[in-house]
Tab-separated table of C-alpha atoms and ligand atoms in Angstrom:
chain	number	residue	atom	x	y	z
V	277	MET	CA	122.097	156.055	163.007
V	278	LEU	CA	125.426	156.164	161.684
V	279	THR	CA	127.322	152.974	162.360
V	280	VAL	CA	131.011	152.609	161.263
V	281	VAL	CA	131.965	149.019	159.959
V	282	ASP	CA	135.279	148.785	162.305
V	283	HIS	CA	135.895	145.169	160.677
V	284	PRO	CA	139.973	144.692	160.306
V	285	LEU	CA	139.691	144.027	156.632
V	286	ALA	CA	137.751	146.873	156.175
V	287	GLY	CA	140.007	148.682	157.554
V	288	HIS	CA	143.173	147.229	155.511
V	289	LEU	CA	141.037	147.590	152.339
V	290	LEU	CA	139.816	151.251	153.319
V	291	ALA	CA	143.749	152.143	153.793
V	292	SER	CA	144.573	150.963	150.531
V	293	LEU	CA	142.130	153.047	148.724
V	294	ARG	CA	143.278	156.370	150.575
V	295	ASP	CA	146.718	155.472	148.983
V	296	ARG	CA	146.863	158.267	146.761
V	297	ASP	CA	149.561	155.769	144.790
V	298	THR	CA	146.512	153.136	144.253
V	299	GLY	CA	145.703	153.398	140.284
V	300	PRO	CA	142.168	153.022	139.073
V	301	ALA	CA	142.171	149.261	138.379
V	302	ARG	CA	143.297	148.409	141.665
V	303	PHE	CA	141.164	151.067	143.082
V	304	ARG	CA	138.149	149.615	141.478
V	305	ALA	CA	138.955	146.180	143.022
V	306	LEU	CA	139.199	147.651	146.586
V	307	ALA	CA	135.924	149.649	146.329
V	308	ARG	CA	134.169	146.283	145.290
V	309	GLN	CA	135.710	144.355	148.282
V	310	LEU	CA	135.377	147.243	150.966
V	311	THR	CA	131.547	147.419	149.748
V	312	VAL	CA	130.995	143.537	150.513
V	313	SER	CA	131.965	144.184	154.084
V	314	LEU	CA	129.806	147.322	154.144
V	315	ILE	CA	126.617	145.622	152.908
V	316	LEU	CA	127.114	142.486	155.241
V	317	GLU	CA	126.483	145.132	158.218
V	318	ALA	CA	123.943	147.039	156.330
V	319	THR	CA	121.504	144.555	155.462
V	320	ARG	CA	122.009	142.581	158.832
V	321	ASP	CA	118.510	142.864	159.924
V	322	LEU	CA	116.916	142.152	156.280
V	323	PRO	CA	113.799	139.607	156.661
V	324	THR	CA	114.393	136.199	155.753
V	325	ARG	CA	112.077	133.122	155.517
V	326	PRO	CA	112.429	129.398	156.605
V	327	ARG	CA	113.124	127.447	153.947
V	328	VAL	CA	113.577	123.498	153.861
V	329	VAL	CA	116.469	122.004	152.290
V	330	ALA	CA	117.712	118.316	151.710
V	331	THR	CA	121.387	117.978	152.606
V	332	PRO	CA	123.067	114.706	150.967
V	333	LEU	CA	122.180	113.306	154.540
V	334	GLU	CA	119.216	114.750	155.805
V	335	GLN	CA	116.664	117.246	155.605
V	336	THR	CA	116.970	120.467	157.763
V	337	GLU	CA	115.813	124.026	158.141
V	338	GLY	CA	117.722	126.857	156.231
V	339	ARG	CA	116.986	130.523	155.654
V	340	GLU	CA	116.173	132.466	152.857
V	341	ILE	CA	115.962	136.568	152.141
V	342	SER	CA	112.144	137.302	151.706
V	343	ALA	CA	112.888	141.184	151.150
V	344	GLY	CA	112.643	142.606	147.476
V	345	LEU	CA	116.042	144.563	147.727
V	346	VAL	CA	116.711	147.390	145.479
V	347	ALA	CA	120.261	149.520	145.164
V	348	VAL	CA	120.256	152.895	144.013
V	349	PRO	CA	124.180	154.162	143.124
V	350	ILE	CA	124.480	157.795	142.711
V	351	LEU	CA	126.312	157.995	139.492
V	352	ARG	CA	129.097	158.121	138.887
V	353	ALA	CA	130.811	157.389	141.995
V	354	GLY	CA	128.233	154.612	143.377
V	355	LEU	CA	128.625	152.634	140.459
V	356	GLY	CA	132.230	151.504	141.938
V	357	MET	CA	130.212	149.659	144.556
V	358	LEU	CA	127.110	148.553	142.644
V	359	ASP	CA	128.516	145.055	141.450
V	360	ALA	CA	129.533	143.820	145.076
V	361	VAL	CA	125.601	144.251	145.894
V	362	THR	CA	124.756	142.487	142.657
V	363	ASP	CA	127.026	139.699	143.322
V	364	ALA	CA	125.763	139.305	146.530
V	365	PHE	CA	121.974	140.010	145.582
V	366	PRO	CA	121.672	138.425	142.385
V	367	ASP	CA	117.852	139.600	142.489
V	368	VAL	CA	118.468	143.061	143.275
V	369	GLY	CA	116.462	145.687	141.250
V	370	VAL	CA	118.849	148.634	140.393
V	371	GLY	CA	117.883	152.261	140.122
V	372	TYR	CA	119.920	155.209	139.402
V	373	VAL	CA	120.276	158.671	140.274
V	374	GLY	CA	122.670	160.975	138.503
V	375	LEU	CA	123.868	163.849	140.440
V	376	GLU	CA	126.935	166.129	140.218
V	377	ARG	CA	128.480	168.642	142.565
V	378	ASP	CA	128.814	172.201	141.402
V	379	GLU	CA	132.358	172.813	142.161
V	380	ARG	CA	131.896	176.386	143.460
V	381	THR	CA	128.259	176.345	145.452
V	382	LEU	CA	129.030	172.632	146.388
V	383	ARG	CA	124.956	172.232	145.843
V	384	PRO	CA	123.998	168.799	143.967
V	385	ARG	CA	122.497	169.123	140.337
V	386	THR	CA	120.297	165.850	139.141
V	387	TYR	CA	120.839	165.129	135.206
V	388	TYR	CA	119.302	161.668	135.336
V	389	GLU	CA	117.033	159.586	137.565
V	390	LYS	CA	115.319	156.229	137.044
V	391	LEU	CA	113.921	154.265	139.510
V	392	PRO	CA	112.437	150.619	139.679
V	393	PRO	CA	108.865	150.468	141.916
V	394	LEU	CA	110.049	150.974	145.307
V	395	GLU	CA	106.791	150.345	147.497
V	396	GLY	CA	107.297	147.814	150.124
V	397	LYS	CA	110.913	147.337	149.038
V	398	HIS	CA	113.980	147.647	150.712
V	399	ALA	CA	116.164	150.154	149.289
V	400	LEU	CA	120.060	150.511	149.530
V	401	LEU	CA	121.450	153.746	148.624
V	402	LEU	CA	124.973	153.668	147.602
V	403	ASP	CA	127.417	156.333	147.410
V	404	PRO	CA	131.267	156.153	148.731
V	405	MET	CA	131.469	159.920	149.735
V	406	LEU	CA	128.887	161.623	151.997
V	407	ALA	CA	130.936	164.833	152.124
V	408	THR	CA	128.031	167.658	152.628
V	409	GLY	CA	125.382	165.521	152.206
V	410	GLY	CA	123.743	167.173	149.604
V	411	SER	CA	123.932	164.687	147.235
V	412	ALA	CA	122.912	162.027	149.811
V	413	VAL	CA	119.617	164.200	151.099
V	414	ALA	CA	118.629	164.757	147.290
V	415	ALA	CA	118.839	161.132	146.448
V	416	THR	CA	117.184	159.843	149.642
V	417	ARG	CA	114.506	162.843	148.810
V	418	SER	CA	114.083	160.955	145.539
V	419	ILE	CA	113.752	157.164	146.856
V	420	ALA	CA	111.793	157.932	149.659
V	421	ALA	CA	109.088	159.526	147.244
V	422	GLY	CA	108.804	156.293	146.176
V	423	ARG	CA	107.394	154.735	149.571
V	424	PRO	CA	110.021	151.875	150.103
V	425	GLU	CA	109.424	149.501	153.191
V	426	SER	CA	113.264	150.679	154.300
V	427	LEU	CA	116.016	152.973	152.867
V	428	ARG	CA	119.952	152.203	154.191
V	429	MET	CA	122.330	154.560	153.069
V	430	VAL	CA	126.022	152.623	152.379
V	431	CYS	CA	129.190	155.044	151.950
V	432	VAL	CA	132.844	154.010	152.383
V	433	VAL	CA	133.957	157.735	154.058
V	434	ALA	CA	131.674	160.106	155.915
V	435	ALA	CA	132.081	163.523	156.938
V	436	PRO	CA	130.587	164.712	160.037
V	437	GLU	CA	128.943	167.554	158.135
V	438	GLY	CA	127.624	164.972	155.711
V	439	VAL	CA	125.995	162.960	158.721
V	440	ARG	CA	124.562	166.056	159.935
V	441	ALA	CA	123.097	166.854	157.262
V	442	MET	CA	121.665	163.412	156.838
V	443	GLU	CA	120.339	163.087	160.199
V	444	GLU	CA	118.346	166.611	160.093
V	445	ALA	CA	116.996	165.692	156.622
V	446	HIS	CA	116.344	162.186	156.881
V	447	PRO	CA	117.085	161.016	160.344
V	448	GLU	CA	115.133	157.278	159.364
V	449	VAL	CA	117.906	156.578	157.251
V	450	PRO	CA	120.713	154.622	158.971
V	451	ILE	CA	124.114	155.114	157.646
V	452	PHE	CA	126.720	152.390	157.501
V	453	THR	CA	130.217	153.704	156.629
V	454	ALA	CA	133.935	152.434	156.719
V	455	ALA	CA	135.334	155.838	158.510
V	456	LEU	CA	133.762	158.912	160.052
V	457	ASP	CA	136.775	161.429	158.513
V	458	ARG	CA	137.516	164.586	160.394
V	459	GLU	CA	136.110	167.471	158.526
V	460	LEU	CA	135.913	169.149	154.931
V	461	ASN	CA	138.421	171.192	153.248
V	462	GLU	CA	137.422	174.757	152.130
V	463	ARG	CA	136.292	172.948	148.286
V	464	GLY	CA	134.150	170.147	150.287
V	465	TYR	CA	136.380	167.526	150.200
V	466	ILE	CA	136.618	165.028	153.252
V	467	LEU	CA	139.834	165.206	154.928
V	468	PRO	CA	141.848	162.801	155.338
V	469	GLY	CA	139.239	161.308	152.537
V	470	ILE	CA	140.114	159.385	149.505
V	471	GLY	CA	140.429	162.444	147.015
V	472	ASP	CA	137.796	162.352	144.089
V	473	PHE	CA	136.597	158.988	144.331
V	474	GLY	CA	135.040	159.131	140.869
V	475	ASP	CA	137.754	160.386	139.224
V	476	ARG	CA	139.969	157.824	140.729
V	477	LEU	CA	137.849	155.264	139.900
V	478	TYR	CA	137.595	156.026	136.590
V	479	GLY	CA	141.131	157.462	136.228
V	480	THR	CA	139.670	161.262	135.053
V	481	GLY	CA	141.291	162.832	137.575
V	482	PRO	CA	143.751	165.898	136.644
V	483	GLY	CA	147.077	164.608	134.956
V	484	SER	CA	145.237	161.562	134.015
V	485	ALA	CA	145.852	159.862	130.672
C	290	LIG	C1	130.874	163.082	144.483
C	290	LIG	C2	130.518	161.890	145.068
C	290	LIG	C3	129.120	162.134	145.952
C	290	LIG	C4	129.114	163.745	146.106
C	290	LIG	C5	129.567	163.895	147.652
C	290	LIG	O1	130.154	162.891	143.021
C	290	LIG	O2	130.624	160.655	144.618
C	290	LIG	O3	127.921	161.898	144.737
C	290	LIG	O4	130.477	164.228	145.424
C	290	LIG	O5	129.154	165.301	148.083
C	290	LIG	P1	128.221	166.120	149.066
C	290	LIG	O6	127.934	164.902	150.195
C	290	LIG	O7	128.878	167.040	149.245
C	290	LIG	O8	127.019	166.324	147.720
C	290	LIG	P2	130.844	164.525	142.265
C	290	LIG	O9	129.727	165.174	142.286
C	290	LIG	O10	131.940	164.757	142.363
C	290	LIG	O11	130.314	163.524	140.905
C	290	LIG	P3	130.566	162.072	140.382
C	290	LIG	O12	130.826	160.854	141.467
C	290	LIG	O13	130.588	161.872	139.095
C	290	LIG	O14	132.553	162.517	139.882
C	291	LIG	N1	133.438	163.567	146.528
C	291	LIG	C1	134.475	163.181	146.426
C	291	LIG	O1	134.688	162.325	145.356
C	291	LIG	N2	135.433	162.975	147.677
C	291	LIG	C2	135.286	164.133	148.257
C	291	LIG	O2	136.296	164.346	149.097
C	291	LIG	C3	133.980	165.107	148.727
C	291	LIG	C4	133.037	164.629	147.305
């Protein structure tokens, strides 16, 4: 199931992320801010339990999150979303999946994987770009092997091709995104898209210093 988070703030931040004149420092800040609004939506149904608290005036019943949470960013670009998650959920466990798309075949190649125990945990897969879906499908396969209680994917922009690939391979994984874009170009880039998210995040694109 795809959820497009269409909050005005998310739209505002996304427009600046798309802007080709946004440099790496601002790009990183925007990615982090936008991720906050996405994870709020993605974690809406996390289990909580009652917690009695004493306010300065009286005792009342509050809630606390009872779920064990694990975030898994896909390297590199998913790292741009991680700080937002660790800020919001300081006790979150973090695993990493390193995947790189072959520029010619567009197939992902795994070069690193370190996942904490996932059984009974609620997992959040973080990757800003869901393009062909190859990377997300491969990372989901790795995470699902650890038998988490639930798994959801959070991305910044999704292409219809990537959403289809995920729905075919892992229909049980809900996807949360700030935008569903039009299509992929012949090089597998999302249109209108953001460009190469990892390069923009770390200033490693063509012509960068
Ligand atoms: C980008 C992006 C995704 C992947 C999406 O990573 O961050 O992981 O492409 O494409 P897909 O849906 O077609 O698999 P990239 O391979 O460019 O590596 P990077 O993050 O290290 O730059
Ligand atoms: N990866 C990116 O960084 N951008 C795209 O548009 C597609 C894949």
